[in-house]
XYZ file of C-alpha atoms in Angstrom:
762
model
C 36.403 -2.427 105.032
C 34.606 0.092 102.907
C 31.387 -0.063 104.983
C 33.806 1.289 108.202
C 35.080 4.195 106.030
C 31.519 5.392 105.513
C 31.467 5.224 109.351
C 34.050 7.831 109.927
C 31.214 10.157 110.264
C 30.465 11.025 113.878
C 27.474 12.987 112.693
C 26.059 10.476 110.567
C 26.520 7.723 113.554
C 24.810 10.314 116.406
C 22.086 10.489 114.052
C 20.876 6.586 113.958
C 20.915 6.265 118.183
C 17.237 7.527 118.749
C 16.744 4.775 115.919
C 18.527 1.770 117.771
C 17.395 2.956 121.502
C 13.390 2.256 119.918
C 14.383 -1.497 119.540
C 14.844 -4.301 117.207
C 12.349 -5.454 114.871
C 10.135 -4.381 112.384
C 9.546 -0.828 112.883
C 13.163 -0.294 113.055
C 13.994 -1.974 109.823
C 11.234 0.685 108.346
C 12.544 3.984 110.014
C 16.107 2.529 108.842
C 13.978 2.194 105.684
C 12.720 5.489 105.350
C 16.258 7.108 105.469
C 17.772 4.738 103.464
C 15.059 5.553 100.272
C 15.284 9.140 101.355
C 19.010 9.221 100.807
C 18.648 7.921 97.898
C 16.433 9.710 96.386
C 19.058 12.616 97.508
C 21.830 10.788 95.598
C 23.664 10.460 98.949
C 25.266 6.830 98.194
C 28.298 7.179 100.284
C 25.655 8.000 103.611
C 22.781 4.856 102.246
C 25.643 2.718 102.667
C 26.633 3.930 106.096
C 23.573 4.124 106.920
C 23.115 0.450 105.779
C 26.060 -0.231 108.091
C 24.672 1.301 111.098
C 21.306 -0.991 110.421
C 23.649 -3.987 110.182
C 25.524 -2.728 113.921
C 22.061 -2.700 115.834
C 20.875 -5.942 115.004
C 18.474 -4.583 112.191
C 17.433 -7.110 109.632
C 17.202 -5.465 105.891
C 14.005 -6.578 104.345
C 12.916 -6.786 100.228
C 12.488 -2.826 100.633
C 16.219 -2.057 101.719
C 17.975 -3.702 98.777
C 16.936 -1.800 95.893
C 18.194 1.561 97.800
C 21.864 -0.352 98.560
C 22.438 -1.847 95.027
C 21.722 1.429 93.418
C 24.254 2.616 95.566
C 26.450 0.541 94.804
C 26.068 0.489 91.518
C 26.738 4.273 91.561
C 30.080 3.936 93.496
C 31.317 1.296 91.507
C 31.113 -1.456 94.934
C 31.344 -4.597 92.658
C 31.974 -6.892 95.470
C 29.906 -5.113 98.022
C 26.767 -5.357 95.693
C 28.109 -9.588 94.782
C 27.767 -10.009 98.877
C 24.229 -7.639 98.636
C 23.144 -10.697 96.227
C 24.323 -13.388 97.887
C 22.546 -11.601 101.130
C 19.436 -11.375 99.243
C 19.643 -15.641 97.954
C 19.938 -16.264 101.600
C 17.160 -13.988 103.130
C 14.734 -15.894 100.345
C 14.141 -12.259 98.327
C 15.853 -13.945 94.616
C 12.226 -14.283 93.467
C 11.579 -10.595 93.677
C 10.718 -8.499 90.568
C 11.708 -5.683 91.939
C 14.925 -6.781 93.908
C 15.839 -8.414 90.684
C 15.257 -5.831 88.505
C 17.200 -3.951 90.627
C 20.202 -6.654 90.256
C 19.824 -6.360 86.700
C 20.573 -3.171 87.073
C 23.404 -3.015 89.205
C 24.896 -5.639 87.054
C 24.033 -3.993 84.197
C 25.647 -0.530 85.160
C 28.994 -1.993 86.020
C 29.260 -3.676 82.398
C 28.670 -7.384 83.848
C 25.595 -8.191 80.911
C 25.965 -11.914 81.355
C 25.243 -12.053 85.098
C 22.644 -9.477 84.598
C 21.080 -12.179 81.761
C 21.330 -14.650 84.499
C 19.112 -13.196 87.150
C 16.952 -12.626 84.461
C 16.723 -16.182 83.160
C 16.555 -16.997 86.697
C 13.419 -15.659 87.782
C 9.829 -17.390 87.621
C 8.120 -14.712 87.092
C 8.888 -11.883 84.683
C 6.943 -8.660 85.008
C 7.252 -5.254 82.733
C 9.916 -3.992 85.363
C 12.599 -6.586 84.697
C 11.798 -6.569 80.979
C 12.151 -3.030 80.566
C 15.884 -3.709 82.862
C 17.181 -6.065 80.560
C 16.056 -4.179 77.475
C 17.529 -1.113 78.674
C 21.052 -2.886 79.553
C 21.489 -4.592 76.225
C 20.782 -1.214 74.562
C 22.499 1.036 76.852
C 25.657 -1.482 75.624
C 25.416 -1.496 72.197
C 23.683 -4.844 71.542
C 20.369 -3.060 69.918
C 19.414 -5.788 68.183
C 19.527 -8.280 71.041
C 17.527 -5.298 72.871
C 14.704 -5.410 69.525
C 14.554 -9.229 70.574
C 13.801 -8.760 73.400
C 11.676 -6.354 73.319
C 9.293 -8.120 70.570
C 9.950 -11.636 72.954
C 8.285 -9.482 76.023
C 5.533 -8.434 73.644
C 4.705 -11.989 72.581
C 4.190 -12.628 75.889
C 1.324 -10.701 76.359
C 3.296 -7.504 78.257
C 2.585 -4.563 76.865
C 5.603 -2.127 76.795
C 5.387 0.813 78.838
C 7.291 4.680 77.960
C 10.229 3.364 79.687
C 10.610 0.652 78.541
C 10.465 2.654 74.518
C 13.069 4.937 76.349
C 15.152 2.362 76.998
C 15.441 0.660 73.069
C 15.349 3.959 71.794
C 18.492 5.546 73.462
C 20.575 2.710 71.995
C 19.263 3.364 68.411
C 21.539 4.405 65.925
C 19.820 3.325 62.547
C 17.147 4.800 60.861
C 15.069 1.662 60.061
C 15.144 0.382 63.903
C 14.238 4.194 64.587
C 11.260 4.310 62.101
C 9.955 0.896 63.582
C 9.995 2.187 67.315
C 7.859 5.748 66.335
C 5.727 3.306 64.842
C 5.425 0.697 67.506
C 5.057 3.840 69.974
C 2.174 5.321 68.026
C 0.264 1.660 68.191
C 0.889 1.485 71.984
C -0.333 4.987 72.368
C 2.553 6.725 74.053
C 3.922 9.225 70.774
C 2.583 12.035 72.921
C 5.333 10.953 75.601
C 6.997 14.074 75.722
C 10.217 12.487 76.900
C 9.905 9.694 74.422
C 9.146 12.048 71.574
C 12.491 14.087 72.473
C 14.597 11.618 72.490
C 12.842 10.478 68.578
C 13.179 14.141 67.744
C 17.257 14.082 69.217
C 17.907 10.669 67.061
C 16.019 11.768 63.532
C 18.243 15.103 63.625
C 21.675 13.119 64.150
C 20.104 10.385 61.764
C 20.008 13.552 59.189
C 16.190 13.236 58.283
C 15.148 16.654 59.843
C 12.024 16.432 57.584
C 11.104 13.386 59.907
C 11.741 15.687 62.618
C 10.015 18.983 62.117
C 6.862 16.445 61.283
C 7.052 14.648 64.399
C 7.307 17.996 66.670
C 4.126 19.386 64.550
C 2.371 16.312 65.955
C 3.167 17.068 69.459
C 0.660 18.378 71.918
C 3.022 20.355 73.623
C 7.084 21.287 73.578
C 9.555 21.901 75.792
C 12.831 23.527 75.627
C 14.328 19.827 75.343
C 11.901 19.643 72.365
C 13.498 22.676 70.384
C 16.580 21.998 71.082
C 16.311 18.768 69.925
C 14.806 20.027 66.136
C 17.103 22.647 66.393
C 20.243 20.459 66.574
C 19.161 18.815 64.189
C 18.811 21.575 61.420
C 22.192 22.967 63.267
C 24.374 20.230 63.002
C 24.300 20.531 58.897
C 24.327 24.683 58.980
C 21.152 25.453 57.789
C 21.934 28.683 58.954
C 18.464 30.364 57.914
C 16.051 27.177 59.045
C 17.749 27.576 62.390
C 17.391 31.363 62.275
C 13.339 30.444 61.635
C 12.751 28.028 64.453
C 14.704 30.775 66.817
C 11.562 32.946 66.057
C 8.974 29.860 66.375
C 10.471 29.251 69.710
C 10.102 32.889 70.932
C 6.848 32.826 69.308
C 5.846 30.236 71.963
C 7.183 31.854 74.434
C 10.153 29.684 75.204
C 13.558 31.158 75.263
C 16.200 29.489 73.976
C 19.657 28.926 76.149
C 22.584 28.132 76.134
C 22.498 24.579 74.349
C 20.397 25.899 71.212
C 23.334 28.180 70.509
C 25.576 25.421 71.375
C 24.295 23.085 68.833
C 23.989 25.258 65.979
C 28.154 25.929 66.759
C 29.270 22.731 67.310
C 27.825 22.431 63.576
C 29.794 20.511 60.869
C 29.599 23.087 57.917
C 32.153 25.236 56.823
C 30.195 27.023 54.515
C 30.223 30.967 54.273
C 26.960 31.254 55.413
C 27.648 29.503 58.089
C 30.548 31.388 59.609
C 28.203 34.665 59.076
C 25.623 32.699 61.012
C 27.406 31.633 63.782
C 28.916 35.380 64.621
C 25.312 36.179 64.450
C 24.728 33.508 67.192
C 27.252 35.239 69.626
C 25.498 38.586 69.080
C 22.379 37.244 70.202
C 24.270 35.068 73.067
C 25.071 39.026 73.879
C 21.856 40.210 73.219
C 19.965 37.905 75.420
C 22.209 37.964 78.265
C 22.857 34.908 78.716
C 25.919 33.710 80.752
C 28.491 32.527 78.843
C 29.415 29.429 80.603
C 32.288 26.579 80.195
C 29.939 24.423 77.553
C 29.069 27.495 76.062
C 32.480 28.939 75.901
C 34.452 25.923 74.657
C 31.205 25.970 71.713
C 32.697 29.819 70.946
C 36.301 29.029 71.048
C 35.794 26.202 68.426
C 34.035 27.865 66.448
C 35.986 30.881 65.927
C 39.243 29.055 65.939
C 37.766 26.466 63.506
C 37.656 29.722 61.037
C 41.625 30.878 61.728
C 39.908 33.916 63.892
C 42.498 33.452 66.963
C 41.623 37.248 68.136
C 38.191 36.302 68.070
C 38.882 32.921 70.443
C 41.239 34.250 72.372
C 39.145 36.902 74.136
C 36.193 34.776 74.295
C 39.095 32.452 76.380
C 40.597 35.310 78.650
C 36.821 36.339 79.625
C 36.217 33.085 81.500
C 37.289 33.274 84.982
C 36.819 29.988 85.991
C 38.084 27.923 83.043
C 38.005 23.892 83.546
C 39.699 21.609 81.832
C 37.220 21.177 79.060
C 38.098 24.816 78.143
C 41.635 24.658 78.213
C 41.990 21.672 76.356
C 39.416 22.834 73.950
C 41.520 25.944 73.268
C 44.857 23.975 72.692
C 43.212 21.425 70.367
C 41.409 24.079 68.096
C 44.969 26.041 67.897
C 46.567 22.335 67.150
C 44.424 22.169 64.308
C 45.014 25.395 62.329
C 48.605 24.727 63.141
C 49.551 27.110 65.740
C 51.623 24.547 67.847
C 53.666 27.437 69.495
C 50.523 28.812 70.227
C 49.076 25.806 71.691
C 51.712 24.699 73.459
C 51.588 28.383 75.088
C 48.127 27.611 76.558
C 49.305 24.491 78.099
C 52.301 26.206 79.968
C 49.625 28.636 81.994
C 47.549 25.816 82.422
C 49.951 23.747 84.352
C 50.717 27.360 85.930
C 47.280 28.389 86.553
C 47.295 25.062 88.705
C 44.840 22.804 86.617
C 45.779 19.306 86.093
C 45.745 18.513 82.616
C 43.580 15.383 81.570
C 45.217 12.584 79.670
C 43.172 14.156 76.383
C 45.382 16.998 77.056
C 48.108 15.911 77.304
C 47.769 13.867 73.989
C 46.993 17.015 72.576
C 50.200 19.066 74.318
C 51.954 15.765 73.021
C 50.562 16.556 69.227
C 52.317 20.001 69.392
C 55.155 18.665 69.638
C 54.812 16.567 67.061
C 54.146 19.226 64.602
C 56.808 21.372 65.277
C 59.438 18.448 66.030
C 59.794 19.692 69.446
C 61.762 17.012 71.120
C 62.812 18.220 74.350
C 59.516 19.759 74.920
C 58.250 16.777 74.357
C 60.518 14.724 76.245
C 59.598 17.131 79.185
C 55.619 16.304 79.218
C 56.336 12.813 78.946
C 58.352 13.558 81.792
C 55.838 15.270 83.738
C 53.836 12.353 83.314
C 56.016 10.023 85.221
C 56.761 12.720 87.546
C 52.847 13.028 88.618
C 52.423 9.294 88.778
C 49.594 9.955 86.005
C 48.435 6.817 84.104
C 48.487 6.893 80.599
C 46.051 5.617 78.891
C 46.194 4.806 75.347
C 45.184 7.859 73.994
C 48.220 9.179 75.731
C 50.420 6.197 74.493
C 49.211 6.170 70.564
C 50.599 10.067 71.025
C 53.893 9.067 72.633
C 54.584 7.032 69.676
C 54.108 10.031 67.079
C 55.548 12.184 68.486
C 58.585 10.715 69.112
C 58.265 9.683 65.373
C 57.846 12.667 63.944
C 60.526 14.035 65.750
C 62.856 11.211 64.165
C 63.459 9.313 67.395
C 61.893 5.931 65.837
C 63.823 3.627 68.788
C 61.612 5.457 71.542
C 58.505 5.186 69.537
C 59.185 1.506 69.212
C 59.770 0.971 72.822
C 56.349 2.572 73.832
C 54.921 0.534 71.526
C 55.908 -2.522 72.583
C 55.526 -1.643 76.354
C 51.570 -1.419 75.650
C 49.570 -4.105 77.147
C 46.645 -2.987 74.849
C 46.740 -1.547 71.230
C 44.114 -0.638 68.939
C 43.986 0.244 65.314
C 45.246 4.340 66.302
C 49.102 2.384 67.831
C 49.414 0.584 64.821
C 49.058 3.241 62.568
C 50.692 5.351 64.168
C 54.098 3.412 64.281
C 53.646 2.283 60.706
C 53.287 5.736 59.692
C 56.383 6.555 61.683
C 58.730 4.093 59.502
C 57.100 4.593 56.397
C 57.281 9.014 57.006
C 61.461 8.254 57.577
C 61.972 6.094 54.250
C 61.908 2.543 56.356
C 59.324 0.951 53.868
C 60.464 -2.463 54.329
C 60.061 -2.281 58.473
C 56.261 -0.256 57.857
C 55.546 -3.189 56.139
C 56.715 -5.750 58.477
C 54.815 -4.390 61.270
C 51.859 -3.916 58.839
C 51.860 -7.696 58.262
C 52.281 -7.948 62.138
C 49.515 -6.119 62.432
C 47.092 -8.444 60.196
C 48.615 -11.322 62.452
C 47.144 -10.158 65.498
C 44.022 -9.628 63.859
C 43.784 -5.696 63.999
C 42.285 -4.766 60.656
C 43.928 -2.039 59.107
C 42.181 0.868 57.787
C 42.250 3.468 55.493
C 44.892 5.133 57.544
C 47.242 2.479 57.582
C 46.636 2.157 53.484
C 47.357 5.259 52.812
C 50.421 5.959 55.264
C 52.143 2.726 53.408
C 51.426 4.180 50.150
C 52.431 7.331 50.272
C 56.133 5.569 51.417
C 55.926 3.877 48.365
C 55.282 7.007 46.100
C 57.694 8.769 48.207
C 60.542 5.836 46.888
C 59.229 4.694 43.575
C 57.963 1.487 44.981
C 55.536 0.228 42.416
C 56.091 -3.296 43.332
C 55.150 -2.839 46.793
C 52.399 -0.550 46.139
C 50.597 -2.433 43.783
C 50.625 -5.370 46.577
C 49.324 -2.642 48.851
C 46.535 -1.817 46.251
C 45.639 -5.673 45.759
C 44.949 -5.766 49.859
C 42.888 -3.087 49.464
C 40.675 -4.684 46.603
C 40.724 -8.452 48.689
C 40.028 -6.607 52.245
C 36.920 -4.728 50.540
C 38.347 -2.096 52.696
C 35.516 1.262 52.294
C 35.530 2.986 49.284
C 37.233 5.843 49.915
C 38.541 9.415 48.191
C 41.919 9.488 50.625
C 42.570 6.291 49.480
C 41.844 6.680 46.111
C 43.898 10.092 46.026
C 46.831 8.367 47.741
C 46.238 5.426 45.002
C 46.320 7.365 42.263
C 49.476 9.496 43.709
C 51.312 6.915 44.557
C 50.798 5.357 40.707
C 51.593 8.746 39.000
C 54.750 9.267 41.325
C 56.205 5.690 39.852
C 55.261 6.446 36.699
C 52.652 4.182 35.881
C 50.003 7.119 34.262
C 47.377 4.927 32.790
C 47.180 2.893 35.945
C 46.623 5.936 37.557
C 44.165 7.318 35.418
C 41.780 4.311 36.128
C 42.093 4.196 39.926
C 41.096 8.137 39.628
C 38.307 7.065 37.378
C 36.843 4.630 39.682
C 37.027 6.491 42.349
C 32.929 7.141 43.674
C 33.272 10.573 43.678
C 36.429 13.228 43.244
C 37.441 15.954 46.078
C 40.004 19.198 44.637
C 42.765 17.216 46.546
C 42.229 14.158 44.268
C 42.085 16.508 40.969
C 44.924 18.743 42.015
C 47.049 15.267 42.437
C 46.196 14.018 38.797
C 46.675 17.528 37.157
C 50.005 17.602 39.042
C 50.895 14.257 37.513
C 50.660 14.344 34.131
C 51.958 18.061 34.369
C 54.981 16.548 35.954
C 55.539 13.440 33.139
C 55.421 16.061 30.403
C 51.557 15.650 29.295
C 50.705 19.302 29.990
C 47.816 19.744 27.328
C 46.229 16.675 29.049
C 46.753 18.225 32.295
C 44.779 21.233 30.554
C 42.001 19.091 29.390
C 41.278 17.758 32.703
C 41.493 21.243 34.876
C 38.621 22.463 32.194
C 36.882 18.901 33.346
C 37.585 20.051 37.027
C 35.437 23.624 36.067
C 32.886 21.621 34.058
C 32.005 19.645 36.785
C 31.081 22.676 38.789
C 33.484 22.304 41.273
C 35.280 25.787 42.739
C 39.131 25.918 42.334
C 41.367 26.947 45.400
C 44.766 27.972 45.151
C 46.448 24.805 45.162
C 44.805 23.309 42.175
C 45.810 26.766 39.985
C 49.535 26.197 41.166
C 49.311 22.495 40.064
C 47.525 23.483 36.877
C 50.337 26.294 36.350
C 53.572 23.926 36.822
C 51.944 21.650 34.516
C 52.170 24.789 31.956
C 55.734 25.391 33.454
C 56.731 22.024 32.459
C 55.682 21.921 29.051
C 56.134 25.409 27.914
C 52.689 26.155 27.786
C 53.315 30.219 27.934
C 50.301 31.970 26.617
C 47.880 28.731 29.092
C 49.865 29.583 31.985
C 50.001 33.807 31.583
C 45.783 33.137 30.922
C 45.693 30.936 34.011
C 47.395 33.301 35.969
C 45.117 36.356 35.522
C 42.203 34.415 35.690
C 42.738 32.877 39.229
C 42.996 36.694 40.210
C 39.985 38.295 38.121
C 37.255 35.416 37.720
C 37.681 33.579 41.217
C 39.345 36.551 43.074
C 42.363 34.224 44.576
C 45.133 36.228 45.647
C 48.570 34.920 44.267
C 50.778 33.303 47.009
C 54.840 33.228 46.118
C 54.618 29.378 44.956
C 52.181 31.110 42.134
C 54.629 34.084 41.169
C 57.653 32.135 41.159
C 56.065 29.397 38.784
C 55.491 32.136 36.308
C 58.976 33.649 36.566
C 59.949 29.714 35.873
C 57.391 29.380 33.151
C 58.893 32.654 31.458
C 62.240 31.664 32.039
C 62.354 28.278 30.555
C 60.303 29.904 27.440
C 63.269 32.451 26.843
C 61.667 35.505 28.109
C 64.052 36.402 30.582
C 63.439 40.631 30.611
C 59.938 39.765 31.084
C 60.214 37.038 33.840
C 62.678 40.096 35.913
C 60.137 42.902 34.650
C 57.334 40.447 37.073
C 59.118 39.871 39.614
C 59.906 43.131 40.565
C 56.705 44.534 39.787
C 54.946 41.196 42.035
C 57.537 40.806 44.865
C 58.462 43.579 47.037
C 61.380 41.828 48.456
C 62.177 38.728 46.352
C 63.329 35.764 47.797
C 66.737 34.523 46.793
C 65.577 31.055 45.305
C 62.887 32.623 42.931
C 65.928 35.230 42.364
C 68.223 31.857 41.646
C 65.401 30.877 39.178
C 66.108 33.476 37.054
C 69.993 33.588 37.679
C 70.177 29.790 36.233
C 68.406 31.072 32.639
C 70.398 33.673 32.003
C 73.485 31.390 32.669
C 71.937 28.569 30.032
C 70.679 31.707 27.694
C 73.762 33.125 28.268
C 72.564 36.398 29.489
C 75.600 37.806 31.267
C 73.972 41.440 32.006
C 70.896 40.485 33.370
C 73.126 38.077 35.180
C 75.633 40.576 37.006
C 72.137 42.318 38.165
C 70.887 39.147 39.705
C 73.931 37.978 41.371
C 74.385 40.862 43.283
C 70.359 41.094 44.458
C 71.064 37.795 45.566
C 74.719 38.729 47.711
C 72.382 41.792 49.211
C 70.238 39.347 50.905
C 72.871 37.433 52.628
C 71.808 33.796 51.664
C 72.521 31.040 54.457
C 72.300 28.133 51.774
C 75.077 26.600 50.519
C 73.426 25.959 47.651
C 73.341 29.899 46.659
C 76.840 30.144 47.252
C 77.292 27.378 44.662
C 74.804 28.880 42.030
C 76.699 31.759 42.453
C 79.831 30.513 42.103
C 78.903 28.854 38.736
C 77.668 31.911 37.715
C 80.381 33.600 37.796
C 82.258 30.607 36.328
C 80.517 31.116 33.337
C 81.077 34.736 33.003
C 85.264 34.139 33.140
C 85.099 36.111 36.262
C 87.170 33.816 38.428
C 88.146 36.847 41.327
C 84.258 36.484 41.955
C 83.957 33.005 42.230
C 86.709 32.635 44.948
C 85.041 35.720 46.746
C 81.624 33.414 46.450
C 83.685 30.519 48.012
C 85.581 32.385 50.466
C 82.459 33.850 52.498
C 80.476 30.448 52.001
C 83.447 28.963 54.717
C 83.301 32.532 56.105
C 79.715 31.039 56.999
C 80.785 27.681 57.900
C 78.556 26.232 54.762
C 79.810 23.239 52.974
C 78.195 21.707 49.655
C 76.075 18.207 49.781
C 77.475 15.871 47.354
C 75.232 14.931 44.685
C 72.897 11.270 45.541
C 71.027 9.260 44.138
C 69.204 6.503 45.659
C 67.185 3.083 44.767
C 63.912 1.407 46.663
C 65.042 -2.342 46.741
C 62.780 -5.074 49.106
C 61.335 -2.457 50.316
C 64.884 -0.262 51.734
C 66.548 2.608 50.614
C 69.852 2.315 49.470
C 71.686 5.924 49.065
C 74.617 6.459 47.015
C 76.876 9.851 47.169
C 79.494 11.088 44.699
C 83.025 10.517 45.094
C 82.038 8.065 48.040
C 82.658 4.482 48.055
C 81.175 3.410 51.720
C 78.269 1.484 50.327
C 78.622 -1.947 51.804
C 78.624 -3.867 48.546
C 80.591 -1.368 46.459
C 83.254 -3.572 45.505
C 80.517 -6.360 44.223
C 78.586 -3.127 42.190
C 81.665 -1.886 40.817
C 82.682 -5.451 39.312
C 79.200 -6.163 38.077
C 79.111 -2.227 36.259
C 82.714 -3.425 34.631
C 81.628 -6.533 33.085
C 78.476 -4.815 32.150
C 80.932 -2.246 30.399
C 82.964 -4.853 29.033
C 79.770 -6.578 27.191
C 78.157 -3.524 25.944
C 81.836 -2.070 24.407
C 81.380 -6.184 22.461
C 77.286 -5.469 21.605
C 78.723 -1.813 20.295
C 81.242 -3.047 18.551
C 79.422 -6.124 16.589
C 76.320 -3.820 16.038
C 79.228 -1.621 14.367
C 80.864 -4.798 11.827
C 76.990 -5.314 10.861
C 76.158 -1.729 10.060
C 79.211 -2.230 8.200
C 78.468 -5.061 6.486
C 74.686 -4.652 5.935
C 76.002 -1.007 4.385
C 78.297 -2.440 1.780
C 75.962 -5.231 0.626
C 73.424 -2.412 -0.456
C 76.511 -0.321 -2.607
C 77.410 -3.681 -3.885
């Protein structure tokens, strides 16, 4: 049927009438083969199969020269059944021992992922020359079985067959470890292929990819000739680590040797993982050189530039480049959307997605997954549902990536039932799927369900990763589930999970929030390395537990280690000073942050200093600091000073603060309750009534006081004045019994105390 479809092209069919009229036989076969081989060389694989169909129609038998091009066409067009039929015909026609045809069959099966079938063809060959060995080695190398490819390479040499440069290229292309690359490099020198430019270029690229830029440079110096690919391979090695000086030095050398850099040369630098200041400046210089060189900013280069600017939060330049590209492909649209999501600009990302749909570009599954991530990030449930509906209407088959994005989106929007429905409806799940559903339940406080899913994940032999563990540890930390946290820690140790800063930090955070400071410190000390987040976590933990001096010592240790502080770690140490009344230390740190490190204080830092001064009783100083650092004070910051005024009995300042709060027209019930309590402390009952009336007129209600406990992974919440908890009567009875027993114990203690005092007097 597939061949009949190919024959529907009338001009092609007419073109073979003269060949047919010449009569059947060997000459006709040669004529058809010439056309088939020419079309195969041009990549016209549909026409190759159409020609073969005409060949059969005119009773012209194929020979050994026909099959290689036909099998190549089947592999390129993913026509497995047709290729299988050709294999059958090869056997029937007696060509199965032909090494060239066997090599083509190996390549056919390999390209379609049928490695075992390719091995069977190879094993059945009576004699194996260089071509089938090369095809089989390339097959294993392409599918990541580099170990087997190496063994076959050694077996080939043991059989006395010397590799060609193509054989070596087949092995090198799949290498991912430096030891393997060095072995092949030595073999290339031994075999005399070290000057083969294609092989040398491939090794250059891999040395750079493995971080061995020195070895790449040495290989480059030994090459007799270098083309643009050679230079790009060398440049990419230095560029991926953000080595700005070396990158620009290589550009000069390129030009000195008469080779001008192209879009790929600059694109590799822009896609570097570096985030240093010199790299940022280097990226801008690269953009300038692209313009100066007059290079066309095509799709891949535009994508690299857009991602570079978005990585550093330069939305203006990213949009300028994006808008200048008239013919935007789906990759560029997706890059723009994903780049905006990563810098927390989900609203802008969704607007770009909307314009993409308006322009008629059909989004890929990656684009849709990214758009769903935007919806989850800003909790836009209705829009997320619309995108889900778009998938169904357009009959786009959601792959595992889209399913995972849907699970996360519904979970982040609080609709765990829909998340679970999608999860359980998936035919195939990966570790990301499990992480999405486990994290969904964990983040919404359902630790019990999260742990059940975690155990189910393990029962399906899906190995949990660091993301799974971090989600569960964060859930344990949020509800104070120390025993469950210890169990997860035990799992990490037993399962030999790769040491990770993220897992280490999550363990430290969990133990700190559960009050086990000793184990938290042990976990921190055992971390192979600590980053600024780890230090911020442990400093904040000690500060919140009243260990301000230890928090300060840790901060000084952090500075001695040569790490550069940021606004987050300064906030952690300032909070520690505030909670522990370390006034002078806190003020000194605040000044150091501004003067020594050039960090602009954010609202949180300034609020922390106000809280510090208020706790120390320096209310006037706190108010003056507020007036000098806030152009328009926020209600919450004013509330800190108001509570302190009420506690210290400073009614005069309290009145001023209360007027400031009222003038800001707060929309939170808590602010009006705070005002009412302040007026009540001053016996200003009319003002109390006014505060309550204003709160009611806005339709605000004060939430009742509540507390919660964790038991067996479940959270039980209790509200003041409510008796709706299922076991409320039983709890009241136990409380009454305990109360009676406590009274008896108190009476016994009192009688014992009186008896002891009397005995001492006597």
